[in-house]
Short mmCIF file of C-alpha atoms in Angstrom, two decimals:
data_model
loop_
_atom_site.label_atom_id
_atom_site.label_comp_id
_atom_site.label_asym_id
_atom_site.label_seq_id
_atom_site.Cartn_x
_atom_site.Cartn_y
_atom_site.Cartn_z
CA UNK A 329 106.10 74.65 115.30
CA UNK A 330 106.38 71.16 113.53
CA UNK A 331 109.81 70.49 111.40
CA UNK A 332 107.13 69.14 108.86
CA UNK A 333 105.36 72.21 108.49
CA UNK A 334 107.04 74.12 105.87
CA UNK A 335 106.66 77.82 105.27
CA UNK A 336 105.79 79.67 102.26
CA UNK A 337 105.61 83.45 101.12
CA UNK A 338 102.98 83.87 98.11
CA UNK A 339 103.12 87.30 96.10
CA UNK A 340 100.12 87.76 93.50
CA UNK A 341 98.13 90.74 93.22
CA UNK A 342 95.45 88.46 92.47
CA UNK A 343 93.17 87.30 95.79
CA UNK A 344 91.87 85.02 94.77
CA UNK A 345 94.72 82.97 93.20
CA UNK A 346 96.00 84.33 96.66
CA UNK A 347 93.26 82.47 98.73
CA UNK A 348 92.86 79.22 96.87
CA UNK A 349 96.47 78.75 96.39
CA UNK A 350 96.80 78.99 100.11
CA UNK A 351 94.08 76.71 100.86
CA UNK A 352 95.47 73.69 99.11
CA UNK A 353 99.15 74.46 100.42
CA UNK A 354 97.88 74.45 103.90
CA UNK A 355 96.31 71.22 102.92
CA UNK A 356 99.36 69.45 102.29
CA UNK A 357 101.33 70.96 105.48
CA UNK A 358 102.22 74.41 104.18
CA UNK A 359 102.06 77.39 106.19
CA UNK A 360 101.35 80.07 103.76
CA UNK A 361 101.74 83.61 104.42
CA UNK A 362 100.03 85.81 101.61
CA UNK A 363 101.07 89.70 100.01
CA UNK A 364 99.52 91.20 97.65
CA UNK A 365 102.03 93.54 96.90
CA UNK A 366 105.73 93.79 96.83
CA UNK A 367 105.66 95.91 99.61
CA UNK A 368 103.66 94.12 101.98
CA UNK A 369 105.59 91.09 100.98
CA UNK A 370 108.72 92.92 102.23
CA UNK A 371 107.14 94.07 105.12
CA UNK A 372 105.82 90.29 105.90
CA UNK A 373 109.72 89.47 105.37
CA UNK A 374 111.06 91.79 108.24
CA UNK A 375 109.05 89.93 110.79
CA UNK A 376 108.94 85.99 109.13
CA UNK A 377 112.05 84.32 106.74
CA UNK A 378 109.80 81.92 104.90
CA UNK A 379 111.51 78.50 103.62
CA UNK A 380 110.52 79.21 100.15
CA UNK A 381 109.10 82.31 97.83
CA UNK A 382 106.49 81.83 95.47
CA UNK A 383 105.96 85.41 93.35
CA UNK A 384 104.09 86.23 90.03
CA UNK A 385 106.34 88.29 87.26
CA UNK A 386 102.91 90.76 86.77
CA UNK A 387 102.43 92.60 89.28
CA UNK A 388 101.61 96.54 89.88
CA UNK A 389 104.16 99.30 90.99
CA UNK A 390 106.51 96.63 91.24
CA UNK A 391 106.77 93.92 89.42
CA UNK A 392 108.66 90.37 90.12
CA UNK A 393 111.33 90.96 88.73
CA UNK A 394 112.33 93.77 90.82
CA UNK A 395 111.07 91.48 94.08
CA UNK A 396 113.70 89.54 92.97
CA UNK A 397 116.29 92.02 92.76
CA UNK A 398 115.66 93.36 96.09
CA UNK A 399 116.19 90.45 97.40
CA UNK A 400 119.08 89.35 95.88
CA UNK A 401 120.86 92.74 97.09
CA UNK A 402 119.79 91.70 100.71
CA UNK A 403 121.86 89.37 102.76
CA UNK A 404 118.92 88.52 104.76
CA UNK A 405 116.72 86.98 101.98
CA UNK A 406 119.49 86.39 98.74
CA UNK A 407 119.95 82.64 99.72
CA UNK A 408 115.64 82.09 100.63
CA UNK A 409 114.48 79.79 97.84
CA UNK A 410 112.64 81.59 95.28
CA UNK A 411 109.78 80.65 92.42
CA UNK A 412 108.15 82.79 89.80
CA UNK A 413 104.23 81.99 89.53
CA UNK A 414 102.93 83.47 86.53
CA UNK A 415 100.21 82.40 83.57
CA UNK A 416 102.88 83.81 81.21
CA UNK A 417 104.12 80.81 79.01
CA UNK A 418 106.82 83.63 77.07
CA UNK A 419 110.04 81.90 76.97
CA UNK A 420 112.39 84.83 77.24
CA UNK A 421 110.09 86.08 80.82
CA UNK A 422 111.10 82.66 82.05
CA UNK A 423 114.82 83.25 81.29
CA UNK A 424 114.63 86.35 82.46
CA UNK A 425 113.80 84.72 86.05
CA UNK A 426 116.32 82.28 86.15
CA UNK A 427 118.73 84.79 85.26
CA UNK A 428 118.25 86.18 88.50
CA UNK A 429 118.76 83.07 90.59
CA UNK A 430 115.62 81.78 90.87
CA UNK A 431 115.33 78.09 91.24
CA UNK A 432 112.36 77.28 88.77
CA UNK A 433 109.33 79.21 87.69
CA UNK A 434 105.86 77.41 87.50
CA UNK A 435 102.67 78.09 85.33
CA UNK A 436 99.25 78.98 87.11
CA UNK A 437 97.45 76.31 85.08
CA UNK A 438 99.41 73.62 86.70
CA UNK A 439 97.28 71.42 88.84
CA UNK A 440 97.57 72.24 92.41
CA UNK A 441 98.80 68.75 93.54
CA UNK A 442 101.55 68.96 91.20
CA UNK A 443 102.68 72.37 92.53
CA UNK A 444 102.76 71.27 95.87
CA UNK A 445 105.12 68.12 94.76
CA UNK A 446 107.18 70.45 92.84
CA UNK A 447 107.44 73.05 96.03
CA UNK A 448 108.37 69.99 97.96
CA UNK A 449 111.11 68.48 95.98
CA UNK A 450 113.11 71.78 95.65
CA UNK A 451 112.98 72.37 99.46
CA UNK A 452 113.63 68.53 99.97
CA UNK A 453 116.84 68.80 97.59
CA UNK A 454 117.84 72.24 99.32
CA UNK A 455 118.05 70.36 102.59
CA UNK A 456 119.92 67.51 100.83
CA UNK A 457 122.97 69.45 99.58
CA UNK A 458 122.38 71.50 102.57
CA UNK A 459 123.44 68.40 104.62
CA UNK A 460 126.29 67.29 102.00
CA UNK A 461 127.98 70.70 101.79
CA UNK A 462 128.59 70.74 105.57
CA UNK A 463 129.03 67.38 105.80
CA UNK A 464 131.93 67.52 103.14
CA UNK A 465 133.00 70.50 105.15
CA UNK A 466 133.35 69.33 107.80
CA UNK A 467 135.40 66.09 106.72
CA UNK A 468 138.10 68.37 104.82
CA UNK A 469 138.45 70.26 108.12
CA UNK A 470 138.90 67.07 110.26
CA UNK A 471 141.12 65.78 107.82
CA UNK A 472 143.42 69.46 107.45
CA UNK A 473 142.97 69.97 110.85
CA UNK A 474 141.75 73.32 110.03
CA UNK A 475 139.79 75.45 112.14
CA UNK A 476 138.65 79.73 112.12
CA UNK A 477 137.59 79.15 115.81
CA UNK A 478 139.02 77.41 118.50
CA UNK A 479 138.09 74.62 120.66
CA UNK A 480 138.22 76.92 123.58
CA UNK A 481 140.42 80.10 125.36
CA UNK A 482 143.38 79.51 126.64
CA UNK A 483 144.22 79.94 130.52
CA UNK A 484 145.98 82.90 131.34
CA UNK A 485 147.45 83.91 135.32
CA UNK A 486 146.50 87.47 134.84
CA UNK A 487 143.56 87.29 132.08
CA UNK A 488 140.51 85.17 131.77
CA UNK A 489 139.68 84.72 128.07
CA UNK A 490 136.42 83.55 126.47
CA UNK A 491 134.40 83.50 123.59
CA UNK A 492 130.86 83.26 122.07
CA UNK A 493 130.44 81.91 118.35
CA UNK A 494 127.29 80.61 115.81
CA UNK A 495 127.36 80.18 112.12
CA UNK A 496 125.15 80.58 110.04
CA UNK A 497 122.40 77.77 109.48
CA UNK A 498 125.50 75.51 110.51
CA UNK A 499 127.64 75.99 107.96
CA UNK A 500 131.27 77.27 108.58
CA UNK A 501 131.28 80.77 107.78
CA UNK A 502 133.59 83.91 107.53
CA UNK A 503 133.69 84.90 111.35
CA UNK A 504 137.98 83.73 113.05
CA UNK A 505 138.52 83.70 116.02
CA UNK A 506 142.41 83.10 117.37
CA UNK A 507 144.71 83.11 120.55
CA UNK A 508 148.44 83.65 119.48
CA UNK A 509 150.91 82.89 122.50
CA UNK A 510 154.65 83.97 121.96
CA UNK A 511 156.98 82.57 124.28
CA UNK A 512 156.38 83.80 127.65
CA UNK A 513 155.70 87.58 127.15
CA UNK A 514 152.97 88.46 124.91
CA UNK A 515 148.86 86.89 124.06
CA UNK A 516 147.55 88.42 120.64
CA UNK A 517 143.64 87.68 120.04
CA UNK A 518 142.52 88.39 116.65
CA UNK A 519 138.51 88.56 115.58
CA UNK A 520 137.81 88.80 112.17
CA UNK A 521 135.01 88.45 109.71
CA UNK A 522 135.65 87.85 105.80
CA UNK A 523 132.06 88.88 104.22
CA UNK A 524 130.34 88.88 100.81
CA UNK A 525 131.23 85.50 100.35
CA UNK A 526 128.06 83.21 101.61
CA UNK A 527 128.99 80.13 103.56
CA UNK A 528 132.32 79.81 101.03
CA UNK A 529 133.69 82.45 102.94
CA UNK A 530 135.22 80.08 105.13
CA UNK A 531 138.05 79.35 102.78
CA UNK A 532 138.97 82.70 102.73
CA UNK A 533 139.26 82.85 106.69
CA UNK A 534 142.12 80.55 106.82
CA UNK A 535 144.12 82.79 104.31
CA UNK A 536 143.83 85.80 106.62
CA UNK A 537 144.38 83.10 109.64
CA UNK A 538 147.24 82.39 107.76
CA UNK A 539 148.82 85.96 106.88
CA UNK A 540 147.78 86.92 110.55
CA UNK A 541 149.55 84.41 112.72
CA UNK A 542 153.00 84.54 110.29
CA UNK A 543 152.88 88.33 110.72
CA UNK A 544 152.59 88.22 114.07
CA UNK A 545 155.51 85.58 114.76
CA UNK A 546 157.67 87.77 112.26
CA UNK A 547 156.91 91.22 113.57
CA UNK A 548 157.65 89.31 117.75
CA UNK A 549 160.37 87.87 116.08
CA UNK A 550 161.81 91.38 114.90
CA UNK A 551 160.83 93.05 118.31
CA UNK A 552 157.90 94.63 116.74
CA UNK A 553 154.90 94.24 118.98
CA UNK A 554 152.94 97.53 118.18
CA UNK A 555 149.17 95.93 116.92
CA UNK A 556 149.14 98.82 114.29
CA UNK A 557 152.33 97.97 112.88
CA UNK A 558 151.35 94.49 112.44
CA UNK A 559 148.27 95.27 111.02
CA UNK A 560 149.40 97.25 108.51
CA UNK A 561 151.88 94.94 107.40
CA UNK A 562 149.18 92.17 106.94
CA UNK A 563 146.68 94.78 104.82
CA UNK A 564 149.94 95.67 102.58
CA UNK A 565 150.20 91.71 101.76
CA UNK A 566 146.10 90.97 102.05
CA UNK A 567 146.06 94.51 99.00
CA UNK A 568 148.43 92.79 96.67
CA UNK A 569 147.39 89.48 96.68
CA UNK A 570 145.36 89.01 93.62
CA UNK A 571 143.02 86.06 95.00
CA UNK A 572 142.20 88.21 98.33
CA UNK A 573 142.05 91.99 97.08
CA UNK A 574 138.46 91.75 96.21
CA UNK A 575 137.59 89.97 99.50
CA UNK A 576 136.79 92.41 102.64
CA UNK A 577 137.40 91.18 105.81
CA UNK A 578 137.26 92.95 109.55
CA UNK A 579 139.59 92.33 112.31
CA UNK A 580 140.30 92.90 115.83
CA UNK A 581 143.85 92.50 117.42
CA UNK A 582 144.45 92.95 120.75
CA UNK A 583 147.83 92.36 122.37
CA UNK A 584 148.73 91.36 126.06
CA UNK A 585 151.62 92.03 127.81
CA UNK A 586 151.86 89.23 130.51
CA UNK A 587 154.64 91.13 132.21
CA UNK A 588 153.34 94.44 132.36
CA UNK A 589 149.52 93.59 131.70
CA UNK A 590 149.48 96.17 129.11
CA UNK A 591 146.99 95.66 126.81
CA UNK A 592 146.98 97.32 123.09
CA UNK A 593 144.31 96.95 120.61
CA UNK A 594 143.61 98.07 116.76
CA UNK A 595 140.45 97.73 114.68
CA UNK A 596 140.21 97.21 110.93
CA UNK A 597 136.59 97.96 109.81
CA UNK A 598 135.43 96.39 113.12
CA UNK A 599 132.89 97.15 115.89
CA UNK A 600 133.71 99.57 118.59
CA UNK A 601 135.07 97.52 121.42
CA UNK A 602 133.19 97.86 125.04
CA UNK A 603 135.48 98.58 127.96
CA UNK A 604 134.02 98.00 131.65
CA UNK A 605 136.00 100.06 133.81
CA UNK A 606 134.82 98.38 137.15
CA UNK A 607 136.48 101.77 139.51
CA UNK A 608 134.05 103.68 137.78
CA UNK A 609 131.31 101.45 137.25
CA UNK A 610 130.85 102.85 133.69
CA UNK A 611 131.23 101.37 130.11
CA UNK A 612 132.90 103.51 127.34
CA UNK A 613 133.84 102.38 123.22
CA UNK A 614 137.15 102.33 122.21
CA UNK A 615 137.45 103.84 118.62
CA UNK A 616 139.44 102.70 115.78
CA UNK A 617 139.93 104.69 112.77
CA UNK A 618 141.14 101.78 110.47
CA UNK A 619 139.43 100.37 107.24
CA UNK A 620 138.67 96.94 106.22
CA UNK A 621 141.56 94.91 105.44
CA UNK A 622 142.90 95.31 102.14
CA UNK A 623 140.91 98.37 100.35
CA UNK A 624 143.71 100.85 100.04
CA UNK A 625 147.87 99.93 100.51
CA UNK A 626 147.42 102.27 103.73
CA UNK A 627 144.84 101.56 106.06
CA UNK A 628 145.53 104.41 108.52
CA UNK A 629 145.04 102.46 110.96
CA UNK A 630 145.85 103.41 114.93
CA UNK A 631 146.58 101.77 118.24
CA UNK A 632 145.17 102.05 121.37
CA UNK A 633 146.61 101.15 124.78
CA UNK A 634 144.01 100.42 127.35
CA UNK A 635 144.65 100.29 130.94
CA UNK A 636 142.58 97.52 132.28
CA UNK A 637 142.78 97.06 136.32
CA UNK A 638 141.39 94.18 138.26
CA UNK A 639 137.68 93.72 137.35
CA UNK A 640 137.88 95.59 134.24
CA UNK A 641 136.47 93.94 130.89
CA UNK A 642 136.39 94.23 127.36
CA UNK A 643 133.96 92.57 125.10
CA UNK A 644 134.81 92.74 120.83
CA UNK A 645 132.15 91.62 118.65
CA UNK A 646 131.70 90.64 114.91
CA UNK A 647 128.29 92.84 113.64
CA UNK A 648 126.26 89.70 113.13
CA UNK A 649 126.00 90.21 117.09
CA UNK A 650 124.07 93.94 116.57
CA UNK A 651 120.98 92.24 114.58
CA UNK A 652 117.82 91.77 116.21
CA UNK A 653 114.48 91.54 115.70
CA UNK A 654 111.18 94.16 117.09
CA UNK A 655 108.22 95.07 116.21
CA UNK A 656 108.46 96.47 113.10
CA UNK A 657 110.85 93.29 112.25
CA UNK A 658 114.87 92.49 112.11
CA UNK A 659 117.27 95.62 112.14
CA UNK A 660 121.59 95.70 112.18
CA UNK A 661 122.34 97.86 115.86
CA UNK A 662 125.08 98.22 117.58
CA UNK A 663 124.00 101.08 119.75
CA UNK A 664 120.73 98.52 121.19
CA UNK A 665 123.35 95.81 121.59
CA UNK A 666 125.66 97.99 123.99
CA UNK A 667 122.36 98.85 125.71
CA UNK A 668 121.50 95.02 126.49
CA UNK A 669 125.37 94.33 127.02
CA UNK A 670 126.33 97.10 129.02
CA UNK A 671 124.89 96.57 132.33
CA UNK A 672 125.45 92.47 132.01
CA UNK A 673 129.24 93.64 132.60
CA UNK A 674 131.16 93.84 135.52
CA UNK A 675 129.02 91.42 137.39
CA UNK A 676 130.88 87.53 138.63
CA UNK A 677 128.85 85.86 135.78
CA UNK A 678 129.10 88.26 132.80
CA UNK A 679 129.70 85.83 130.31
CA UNK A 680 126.34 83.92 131.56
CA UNK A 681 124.33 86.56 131.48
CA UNK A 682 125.88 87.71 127.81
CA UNK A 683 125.01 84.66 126.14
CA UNK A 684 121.52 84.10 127.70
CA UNK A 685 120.82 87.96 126.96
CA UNK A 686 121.69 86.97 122.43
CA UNK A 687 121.99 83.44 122.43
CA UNK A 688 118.89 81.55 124.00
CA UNK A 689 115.84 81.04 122.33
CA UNK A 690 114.48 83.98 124.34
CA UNK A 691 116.61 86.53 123.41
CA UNK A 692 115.30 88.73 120.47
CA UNK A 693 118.92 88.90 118.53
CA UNK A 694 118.05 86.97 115.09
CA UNK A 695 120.44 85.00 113.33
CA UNK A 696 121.32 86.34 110.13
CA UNK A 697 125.00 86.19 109.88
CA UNK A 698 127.94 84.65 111.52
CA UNK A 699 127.83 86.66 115.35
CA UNK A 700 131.26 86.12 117.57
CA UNK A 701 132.23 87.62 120.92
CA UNK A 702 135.11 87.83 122.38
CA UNK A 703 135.62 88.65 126.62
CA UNK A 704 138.81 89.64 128.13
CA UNK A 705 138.52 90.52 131.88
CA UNK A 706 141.33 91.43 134.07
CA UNK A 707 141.83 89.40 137.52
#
């Protein structure tokens, strides 16, 4: 499909405003998808994220206004450009709308030509500060030298590390991803994902970055190298800091021994891990009982020590990894991602075969979120 073509999601109960509405927009290089309802128009959205949402306020059984709620309380659709279409010229109806985030609202008696301009500017402008945000982003970065993933895994005599990672629509997002070496003995890997935050959760990564790598250095330091320990410590400081209590984040630890090749791991609010036990030739979960950093002064969180042999492998993922899209349209599961994952591991090019399975253009895995993966195989 064309960059140029631009897609567009009309909701109006009326058909015929429905079909003529259409027919000009595809005139001037619109695809136009049409619902007549609120609920096909969410149905139409499971399958299809349109670049821009053009709804009436009037409609039956549900009304715009409630569209626009829904949407606004999904994380798949909050951020998709969105118009109210209406003949209503009532002032405190159009307030009402751009109370709830929409970008403009536009009266049916405005010439179709006009419309079309209008629908073009906004998306035109969208993709303008689009461009500056990241671009600005980016330059503070270079400049800080700050980064929530690395460049690439370290080496490791006994380990082979690697890692998977895509933001959303480009933009730096919530998802770290870290390798921690101290002195000669130990590798900690952290994976963590700040959420509720939009793109600006990328800020907020660096602060757990930050609390993360000085807790684990201290707690080394102190001869503490239990992962739950350290965890905890870092949800007791991430709980009483006022500008990061409200902010949920996930995050994997894992620790390495490099003498022993011990490996301990502890989850806060994260995704099951999948272990490859290559004697057996079977894949199990390890479970974590912790909750997401910061909620309560006590986490509860556990530790699990995990024997991993030659050929063994353990894959951690961030849940923007579990979403993919079928027939009926895009759903969050983690049970359908161990089911394509599973029998990729313990094969000489797992990490191939992982990212071709979610990250080509062929896999079915839609991106909605930040998705990392980390790989840890023994040798």
């Amino acid at each position: 499909m064309p960059d140029s073509l631009k897609k567009i999601l009309l909701v109006d109960d009326d058909r015929f405003i429905l079909t003529l509405i259409c027919r000009m927009l595809y005139r001037k290089g619109f695809i136009c998808r049409k619902a007549d309802s609120v609920k096909m128009a969410l149905q139409m959205l499971e399958k299809e994220t349109p670049d821009i949402i053009l709804s009436d306020y009037s409609m039956p059984v549900m009304d715009g206004f409630q569209f626009r709620q829904m949407l606004l309380n999904d994380k798949r659709w909050r951020n998709v450009p969105f118009v109210f279409f209406t003949s209503f010229a009532d002032q405190e109806l159009a307030q009402r709308g751009l109370d709830l985030k929409a970008i403009d609202y536009i009266d049916k008696n405005t010439p179709i030509p006009l419309v079309v301009s209008k629908l073009t500017n906004i998306l035109d402008t969208i993709r303008k500060q689009h461009e500056q945000s990241i671009h600005e982003i980016g330059a503070a970065a270079r400049a800080l030298n700050l980064r929530s993933v690395p460049e690439r895994a370290p080496e490791n005599k006994s380990f082979k590390f690697d890692f998977l990672h895509q933001s959303f629509e480009n933009y730096p997002g919530g998802d770290f991803i870290d390798f921690i070496t101290t002195g000669d003995d130990y590798t900690f890997i952290i994976l963590g994902d700040v959420m509720g935050k939009k793109w600006g959760a990328w800020f907020f990564s660096f602060n757990f970055l930050s609390y993360i790598r000085s807790a684990i250095r201290l707690c080394v330091f102190e001869g503490d190298i239990s992962t739950a320990s350290i965890v905890n410590k870092i949800n007791r400081v991430v709980n009483l800091d006022p500008v990061l209590s409200d902010v949920l984040s996930t995050l994997s630890l894992v620790m390495i021994n490099h003498k022993t090749t011990e490996v301990r791991y502890t989850g806060a609010g994260d995704m099951p891990p999948i272990f490859y036990n290559r004697a057996a030739g079977s894949c199990s979960q390890v479970q974590s009982s912790g909750m997401l950093l910061g909620v309560m002064p006590d986490g509860q969180y556990d530790e699990q020590i995990i024997e991993m042999l030659p050929g063994d492998q353990l894959v951690i993922v961030t849940d923007g990894m579990t979403d993919f899209r079928n027939k009926g349209g895009t759903k969050t599961d983690y049970r359908l991602f161990v089911e394509k994952v599973g029998p990729l591991l313990g094969q000489e090019n797992t990490m191939e075969l992982i990212k071709k399975e979610t990250f080509s253009e062929q896999a079915d895995s839609v991106v909605i979120d930040d998705r990392s993966l980390l790989f840890i195989e023994r040798k």
